[in-house]
Short mmCIF file of C-alpha atoms and ligand atoms in Angstrom, two decimals:
data_model
loop_
_atom_site.label_atom_id
_atom_site.label_comp_id
_atom_site.label_asym_id
_atom_site.label_seq_id
_atom_site.Cartn_x
_atom_site.Cartn_y
_atom_site.Cartn_z
CA MET A 153 123.23 131.97 105.97
CA GLY A 154 119.80 130.47 105.42
CA TYR A 155 117.90 129.60 102.30
CA GLN A 156 117.99 132.27 99.63
CA ILE A 157 114.64 133.97 99.00
CA GLN A 158 115.88 136.74 96.71
CA GLY A 159 115.37 135.77 93.05
CA ASN A 160 113.54 132.52 93.83
CA VAL A 161 109.95 131.63 92.91
CA ALA A 162 107.43 130.56 95.57
CA ILE A 163 103.95 129.04 95.63
CA VAL A 164 101.74 129.88 98.63
CA THR A 165 98.44 128.00 98.95
CA GLY A 166 95.44 129.70 100.57
CA GLY A 167 97.13 133.04 99.93
CA SER A 168 94.09 135.27 99.41
CA GLN A 169 93.93 136.28 103.06
CA GLY A 170 95.26 135.56 106.56
CA PHE A 171 98.70 133.99 107.00
CA GLY A 172 98.96 133.12 103.30
CA LYS A 173 98.59 136.74 102.23
CA GLU A 174 101.19 137.81 104.83
CA PHE A 175 103.64 135.07 103.71
CA THR A 176 103.16 136.18 100.10
CA LYS A 177 103.83 139.82 100.98
CA LEU A 178 106.96 139.01 103.02
CA LEU A 179 108.41 136.77 100.31
CA LEU A 180 107.79 139.53 97.76
CA LYS A 181 109.48 142.07 100.06
CA LYS A 182 112.51 139.77 100.25
CA GLY A 183 112.75 139.69 96.46
CA ALA A 184 110.96 136.44 95.54
CA LYS A 185 108.31 136.07 92.83
CA VAL A 186 105.12 134.50 94.15
CA ALA A 187 102.16 132.57 92.73
CA PHE A 188 99.51 132.37 95.42
CA SER A 189 96.50 130.12 95.07
CA ASP A 190 93.08 129.89 96.67
CA ILE A 191 89.51 128.77 96.03
CA ASN A 192 88.20 132.16 97.10
CA VAL A 193 88.46 133.88 93.71
CA GLU A 194 86.87 137.18 94.70
CA VAL A 195 89.26 137.86 97.57
CA GLY A 196 92.13 136.32 95.58
CA ARG A 197 91.69 138.74 92.67
CA GLN A 198 91.49 141.72 95.05
CA THR A 199 94.68 140.61 96.85
CA GLU A 200 96.38 140.07 93.47
CA SER A 201 95.48 143.57 92.35
CA ASP A 202 96.73 145.12 95.64
CA LEU A 203 100.00 143.17 95.59
CA GLN A 204 100.63 143.81 91.88
CA LYS A 205 100.30 147.55 92.53
CA GLU A 206 102.89 147.31 95.31
CA PHE A 207 105.30 144.74 93.85
CA GLY A 208 104.69 144.72 90.07
CA LYS A 209 102.61 142.48 87.78
CA GLU A 210 105.65 140.48 86.76
CA ASN A 211 106.30 139.40 90.37
CA VAL A 212 103.00 138.13 91.73
CA ILE A 213 100.03 136.21 90.33
CA PHE A 214 96.86 134.64 91.68
CA VAL A 215 95.83 131.18 90.46
CA ARG A 216 92.52 129.59 91.37
CA ALA A 217 93.44 126.13 92.63
CA ASP A 218 91.86 123.73 95.09
CA VAL A 219 94.51 121.86 97.12
CA THR A 220 92.34 118.73 97.14
CA ASN A 221 92.43 118.49 93.34
CA ASP A 222 95.39 116.89 91.50
CA GLU A 223 94.70 118.67 88.19
CA ASP A 224 94.54 122.03 89.97
CA TRP A 225 97.94 121.32 91.55
CA THR A 226 99.49 120.51 88.19
CA SER A 227 98.07 123.58 86.48
CA LEU A 228 99.06 125.81 89.43
CA TRP A 229 102.65 124.58 89.20
CA ASP A 230 102.68 124.84 85.38
CA GLU A 231 101.32 128.40 85.43
CA ALA A 232 103.78 129.49 88.13
CA GLU A 233 106.69 128.02 86.14
CA MET A 234 105.52 129.49 82.85
CA LYS A 235 104.87 133.02 84.17
CA LEU A 236 107.47 133.36 86.96
CA GLY A 237 110.11 130.61 86.55
CA ALA A 238 111.11 127.34 88.25
CA VAL A 239 109.50 127.05 91.68
CA ALA A 240 111.90 126.67 94.65
CA ILE A 241 109.66 127.36 97.68
CA LEU A 242 106.25 125.84 98.49
CA VAL A 243 104.21 127.07 101.47
CA ASN A 244 101.44 124.56 102.22
CA ASN A 245 99.12 126.94 104.07
CA ALA A 246 95.49 126.52 102.90
CA GLY A 247 93.15 125.57 105.70
CA ILE A 248 89.63 125.49 107.08
CA GLY A 249 87.93 125.52 110.50
CA ALA A 250 87.62 122.50 112.75
CA SER A 251 83.81 122.68 112.73
CA LEU A 252 83.63 121.82 109.01
CA GLY A 253 84.00 118.11 109.74
CA TRP A 254 86.87 115.66 110.04
CA GLU A 255 86.87 114.50 106.41
CA ARG A 256 87.12 117.98 104.90
CA ASN A 257 89.77 118.86 107.48
CA VAL A 258 91.82 115.82 106.52
CA ASP A 259 91.21 116.28 102.77
CA ILE A 260 92.34 119.91 102.73
CA MET A 261 94.93 120.12 105.49
CA LEU A 262 96.54 116.69 105.29
CA LYS A 263 95.89 115.19 101.85
CA GLY A 264 96.22 118.66 100.30
CA VAL A 265 99.63 119.06 101.96
CA GLY A 266 100.63 115.56 100.83
CA LYS A 267 99.64 116.29 97.22
CA GLY A 268 101.65 119.52 97.24
CA THR A 269 104.65 117.89 98.89
CA PHE A 270 104.96 114.97 96.49
CA LEU A 271 104.42 117.18 93.46
CA ALA A 272 107.09 119.54 94.85
CA LEU A 273 109.53 116.65 95.26
CA ASP A 274 108.91 115.69 91.67
CA ARG A 275 109.25 119.21 90.23
CA MET A 276 111.85 120.74 92.60
CA GLY A 277 113.79 117.49 92.59
CA LYS A 278 114.67 118.07 88.94
CA ASN A 279 116.70 121.10 90.10
CA MET A 280 117.96 119.27 93.21
CA SER A 281 116.90 122.18 95.40
CA GLY A 282 113.81 123.47 97.13
CA ARG A 283 112.07 124.12 100.42
CA ILE A 284 108.61 123.11 101.66
CA ILE A 285 107.14 124.99 104.61
CA ASN A 286 104.06 123.33 106.09
CA ILE A 287 101.68 125.41 108.17
CA ALA A 288 100.63 123.04 110.93
CA SER A 289 99.48 124.19 114.39
CA ILE A 290 100.05 123.60 118.08
CA ALA A 291 97.15 121.19 117.57
CA GLY A 292 99.62 119.12 115.50
CA ILE A 293 101.95 118.67 118.47
CA ALA A 294 99.60 118.41 121.43
CA SER A 295 96.01 117.20 121.36
CA GLY A 296 92.89 116.96 123.45
CA PHE A 297 92.77 120.64 124.48
CA THR A 298 89.07 120.97 123.80
CA SER A 299 88.11 117.38 124.60
CA LYS A 300 85.61 117.55 121.75
CA ILE A 301 85.70 114.58 119.40
CA GLU A 302 83.74 116.64 116.80
CA VAL A 303 86.76 118.88 116.13
CA SER A 304 89.40 116.16 116.12
CA GLY A 305 89.66 116.21 112.29
CA TYR A 306 91.72 119.40 112.65
CA THR A 307 94.03 117.65 115.11
CA MET A 308 94.25 114.54 112.90
CA ALA A 309 95.28 116.63 109.90
CA LYS A 310 97.85 118.72 111.78
CA HIS A 311 99.43 115.69 113.50
CA GLY A 312 99.79 114.11 110.05
CA VAL A 313 101.54 117.20 108.72
CA ILE A 314 104.06 117.04 111.59
CA GLY A 315 104.66 113.36 110.79
CA LEU A 316 105.28 114.18 107.13
CA THR A 317 107.63 117.06 107.97
CA ARG A 318 109.63 114.95 110.41
CA SER A 319 109.99 112.25 107.76
CA PHE A 320 112.32 114.48 105.75
CA PRO A 321 115.54 114.23 107.79
CA ARG A 322 114.55 110.75 109.04
CA ALA A 323 114.23 109.45 105.51
CA ARG A 324 117.83 110.11 104.55
CA PRO A 325 119.52 108.88 102.43
CA ALA A 326 116.38 107.87 100.51
CA PRO A 327 113.92 108.97 99.30
CA PHE A 328 113.90 112.68 100.13
CA SER A 329 117.59 113.59 100.12
CA LYS A 330 117.96 112.54 96.51
CA TYR A 331 115.70 115.48 95.65
CA GLY A 332 117.74 118.09 97.57
CA VAL A 333 114.54 119.34 99.17
CA LYS A 334 114.09 120.22 102.86
CA ALA A 335 110.87 120.68 104.82
CA TYR A 336 109.96 122.44 108.04
CA ALA A 337 106.68 123.18 109.82
CA LEU A 338 105.27 126.20 111.62
CA CYS A 339 102.95 125.42 114.54
CA PRO A 340 101.16 128.61 115.57
CA TRP A 341 99.00 129.23 118.60
CA PHE A 342 95.56 130.83 117.93
CA ALA A 343 95.92 133.85 115.63
CA ASP A 344 93.60 136.62 114.57
CA THR A 345 92.44 135.60 111.09
CA GLN A 346 89.14 135.08 109.30
CA LEU A 347 89.45 131.33 109.99
CA LEU A 348 89.45 131.81 113.75
CA ARG A 349 86.81 134.58 113.69
CA GLU A 350 84.44 132.33 111.74
CA GLU A 351 84.75 129.71 114.47
CA ILE A 352 84.84 132.02 117.49
CA SER A 353 83.55 135.55 116.86
CA ASP A 354 84.71 136.95 120.20
CA LEU A 355 88.45 136.32 120.40
CA SER A 356 88.62 137.67 123.94
CA LYS A 357 86.82 134.48 125.00
CA ILE A 358 89.87 132.43 123.95
CA GLU A 359 92.20 134.91 125.62
CA ARG A 360 90.25 134.69 128.86
CA SER A 361 89.88 130.92 128.88
CA THR A 362 93.53 130.23 127.95
CA LYS A 363 94.95 133.28 129.79
CA THR A 364 97.06 133.85 126.68
CA ARG A 365 96.70 136.48 124.00
CA VAL A 366 95.97 135.60 120.39
CA LEU A 367 98.85 136.03 117.90
CA THR A 368 98.87 138.64 115.14
CA VAL A 369 99.24 137.67 111.48
CA GLU A 370 102.48 139.67 111.41
CA GLU A 371 103.99 137.57 114.21
CA VAL A 372 103.25 134.36 112.34
CA GLY A 373 104.49 135.89 109.07
CA LYS A 374 107.88 136.75 110.57
CA SER A 375 108.36 133.16 111.70
CA LEU A 376 108.38 131.99 108.07
CA LEU A 377 111.43 134.17 107.43
CA THR A 378 113.14 132.91 110.60
CA ALA A 379 112.50 129.30 109.57
CA LEU A 380 114.01 129.92 106.12
CA GLU A 381 116.95 131.64 107.80
CA LYS A 382 117.54 128.63 110.13
CA ASP A 383 116.88 126.21 107.23
CA LYS A 384 116.76 123.14 109.50
CA ASP A 385 115.34 120.07 107.79
CA GLY A 386 112.42 118.51 109.70
CA ALA A 387 112.17 121.30 112.28
CA CYS A 388 108.73 121.95 113.78
CA TYR A 389 108.53 125.43 115.29
CA LEU A 390 106.07 126.33 118.03
CA ILE A 391 104.86 129.91 117.61
CA PHE A 392 103.53 131.17 120.92
CA PRO A 393 102.98 134.77 122.09
CA ASP A 394 105.98 136.55 123.61
CA VAL A 395 108.45 133.67 123.38
CA PRO A 396 111.05 132.99 120.67
CA LEU A 397 110.37 130.26 118.11
CA ILE A 398 110.83 126.84 119.70
CA ASP A 399 112.10 123.94 117.62
CA PHE A 400 109.88 121.40 119.34
CA PRO A 401 111.78 118.16 120.03
CA ASN A 402 110.36 114.88 118.84
CA CYS A 403 109.20 113.85 122.33
CA ASN A 404 107.51 110.72 121.04
CA GLU A 405 110.83 109.46 119.75
CA ASN A 406 112.59 110.20 123.07
CA LEU A 407 109.76 108.78 125.14
CA PHE A 408 109.70 105.70 122.92
CA ALA A 409 113.35 104.95 123.72
CA LEU A 410 112.77 105.57 127.42
CA SER A 411 109.62 103.40 127.51
CA VAL A 412 111.43 100.50 125.86
CA ALA A 413 114.34 100.92 128.29
CA ALA A 414 111.88 100.89 131.21
CA GLY A 415 110.21 97.73 129.89
CA TRP A 416 113.55 96.00 129.40
CA ILE A 417 114.85 96.90 132.88
CA LEU A 418 111.62 95.82 134.60
CA LYS A 419 111.57 92.51 132.69
CA LYS A 420 115.22 91.82 133.57
CA ALA A 421 114.34 92.54 137.19
CA GLY A 422 111.65 89.83 136.94
CA TYR A 423 108.75 92.24 137.14
CA GLU A 424 106.33 91.92 134.20
CA PRO A 425 103.15 93.97 134.51
CA ASP A 426 100.58 93.94 131.65
CA VAL A 427 101.07 97.65 131.04
CA ILE A 428 103.73 100.11 132.17
CA GLY A 429 102.27 103.54 132.96
CA TRP A 430 104.09 106.84 132.42
CA PRO A 431 104.95 107.42 136.14
CA VAL A 432 106.98 104.18 136.00
CA VAL A 433 108.62 105.25 132.73
CA LEU A 434 109.59 108.59 134.26
CA ALA A 435 110.86 106.89 137.44
CA VAL A 436 113.08 104.60 135.34
CA GLY A 437 114.25 107.66 133.38
CA ALA A 438 115.21 109.42 136.62
CA LEU A 439 116.99 106.27 137.86
CA LEU A 440 118.97 106.03 134.60
CA LEU A 441 119.96 109.68 134.91
CA ILE A 442 121.27 109.12 138.43
CA ILE A 443 123.22 106.01 137.31
CA PHE A 444 124.77 107.90 134.36
CA TYR A 445 125.64 110.79 136.66
CA TYR A 446 127.60 108.50 139.02
CA ILE A 447 129.30 106.60 136.17
CA PHE A 448 130.40 109.94 134.74
CA ALA A 449 131.62 111.15 138.16
CA ILE A 450 133.66 107.93 138.70
CA LEU A 451 135.20 108.13 135.20
CA LYS A 452 136.12 111.76 135.77
CA PHE A 453 137.74 110.86 139.11
CA MET A 454 139.73 107.98 137.50
CA VAL A 455 140.99 110.10 134.57
CA TRP A 456 142.06 112.90 136.94
N1 LIG B 103 94.24 131.25 112.62
C1 LIG B 103 94.69 130.41 113.53
O1 LIG B 103 94.39 130.52 114.73
C2 LIG B 103 95.64 129.34 113.12
C3 LIG B 103 95.70 128.88 111.82
N2 LIG B 103 96.57 127.88 111.48
C4 LIG B 103 96.66 127.36 110.13
O2 LIG B 103 97.13 128.37 109.27
C5 LIG B 103 96.66 128.15 107.94
C6 LIG B 103 96.08 129.41 107.38
O3 LIG B 103 94.97 129.78 108.16
P1 LIG B 103 94.43 131.26 108.36
O4 LIG B 103 95.29 132.23 107.66
O5 LIG B 103 94.14 131.41 109.78
O6 LIG B 103 93.04 131.13 107.62
P2 LIG B 103 92.26 132.02 106.53
O7 LIG B 103 90.87 131.52 106.50
O8 LIG B 103 92.48 133.44 106.78
O9 LIG B 103 93.01 131.60 105.19
C7 LIG B 103 92.96 130.31 104.68
C8 LIG B 103 92.77 130.35 103.19
O10 LIG B 103 92.76 129.01 102.70
C9 LIG B 103 91.82 128.96 101.63
N3 LIG B 103 91.37 127.60 101.37
C10 LIG B 103 90.49 126.86 102.07
N4 LIG B 103 90.29 125.68 101.47
C11 LIG B 103 91.09 125.66 100.36
C12 LIG B 103 91.32 124.71 99.34
N5 LIG B 103 90.69 123.54 99.30
N6 LIG B 103 92.22 125.01 98.37
C13 LIG B 103 92.86 126.22 98.37
N7 LIG B 103 92.64 127.16 99.29
C14 LIG B 103 91.77 126.89 100.29
C15 LIG B 103 90.67 129.86 102.11
O11 LIG B 103 89.83 130.26 101.04
C16 LIG B 103 91.43 130.99 102.77
O12 LIG B 103 91.64 132.05 101.88
C17 LIG B 103 95.68 126.98 108.05
O13 LIG B 103 96.30 125.80 107.63
C18 LIG B 103 95.35 126.92 109.52
O14 LIG B 103 94.99 125.65 109.95
C19 LIG B 103 97.41 127.32 112.41
C20 LIG B 103 97.39 127.76 113.70
C21 LIG B 103 96.52 128.80 114.16
C1 LIG B 104 94.22 123.86 120.68
C2 LIG B 104 95.42 124.49 120.08
C3 LIG B 104 95.05 125.17 118.80
C4 LIG B 104 96.14 126.02 118.35
C5 LIG B 104 95.92 126.98 117.24
C6 LIG B 104 95.08 126.57 116.09
O1 LIG B 104 95.50 125.89 115.18
C7 LIG B 104 93.76 127.08 116.08
C8 LIG B 104 92.99 126.90 115.05
C9 LIG B 104 91.58 127.27 115.07
C10 LIG B 104 91.16 128.16 114.02
C11 LIG B 104 89.95 127.74 113.54
C12 LIG B 104 89.63 126.48 114.07
O2 LIG B 104 88.61 125.85 113.88
C13 LIG B 104 90.76 126.02 114.86
C14 LIG B 104 90.39 125.40 116.18
C15 LIG B 104 91.03 124.11 116.34
C16 LIG B 104 90.74 123.43 117.64
C17 LIG B 104 91.58 122.23 117.76
C18 LIG B 104 91.33 121.52 119.03
C19 LIG B 104 92.36 120.48 119.25
C20 LIG B 104 92.10 119.61 120.40
O3 LIG B 104 91.28 119.86 121.28
O4 LIG B 104 92.78 118.57 120.44
#
């Protein structure tokens, strides 16, 4: 059935343009009221005027708010509640380019998301219901694509957002479940927005070097609705051209269990190297699979 959008109030950060504007529009189309925030006041006011013409002044407002500033967060939430009603959906979307330095990347795209999330838990928790959708990136799941340490602030921030999102179902029963709030993350591939164009003016360069087309804003927008429809706590969806959304498994968790199993088996076998490399871990994994396969086959034979 999914999470109900109709009649609910949403906050979308960084909503003046790009994904944030598209998310705002789609939520409005589905019958939500939206307060979108940004630090770009000029574009924000223009977007507000366009959206108010289409969806009505009573349904959408722009609030100038910097996601790195606690007071701005409080006044954004207060204004949204006062003008539109109790907020049930938060889209942590605001972002900047990797070239702007690791500290600003972390301040805006990790600490900013953290500030929004913990305020949301406080405010939404009073109603025991709410959803937080974090806009991460494929750079939050995999790293080292560019091999450039100068842009790793972007990766640091996005990895942190995935960690926060995955803490929601993990943290049950406390502290998150007591608030009745779920979180999920969207992890898009490169998409055609101002953010990307400011970093790389010729997008065909990316398409040529990665042999993959760049996503449209509409494709990323749609994935927000799919995520709310699935409503799976802690899910982290890869958004990649021409494939369905992929709820990316927590490989680290699975590999952790396998690595420990490999270490344990090798130690029991009297073999104790200083470090166990991944080929050994995978070999032990394959061995375990074969053993389980035969145990299962024998059990099946005995029961028959
Ligand atoms: N465009 C891309 O290729 C991809 C973008 N993303 C992520 O999607 C999100 C949105 O990015 P786009 O729509 O591409 O960018 P965009 O540049 O079109 O929009 C981002 C908005 O965030 C606002 N913003 C920046 N700093 C802010 C702050 N401190 N407080 C409030 N607002 C602030 C900007 O003014 C801008 O309006 C970002 O988190 C980005 O990392 C993820 C994957 C791919
Ligand atoms: C490398 C996968 C990136 C996936 C999509 C994305 O989030 C792109 C964002 C770009 C938009 C403006 C930027 O500055 C971003 C570039 C980020 C590069 C991150 C490199 C990560 C790495 O090499 O580990």
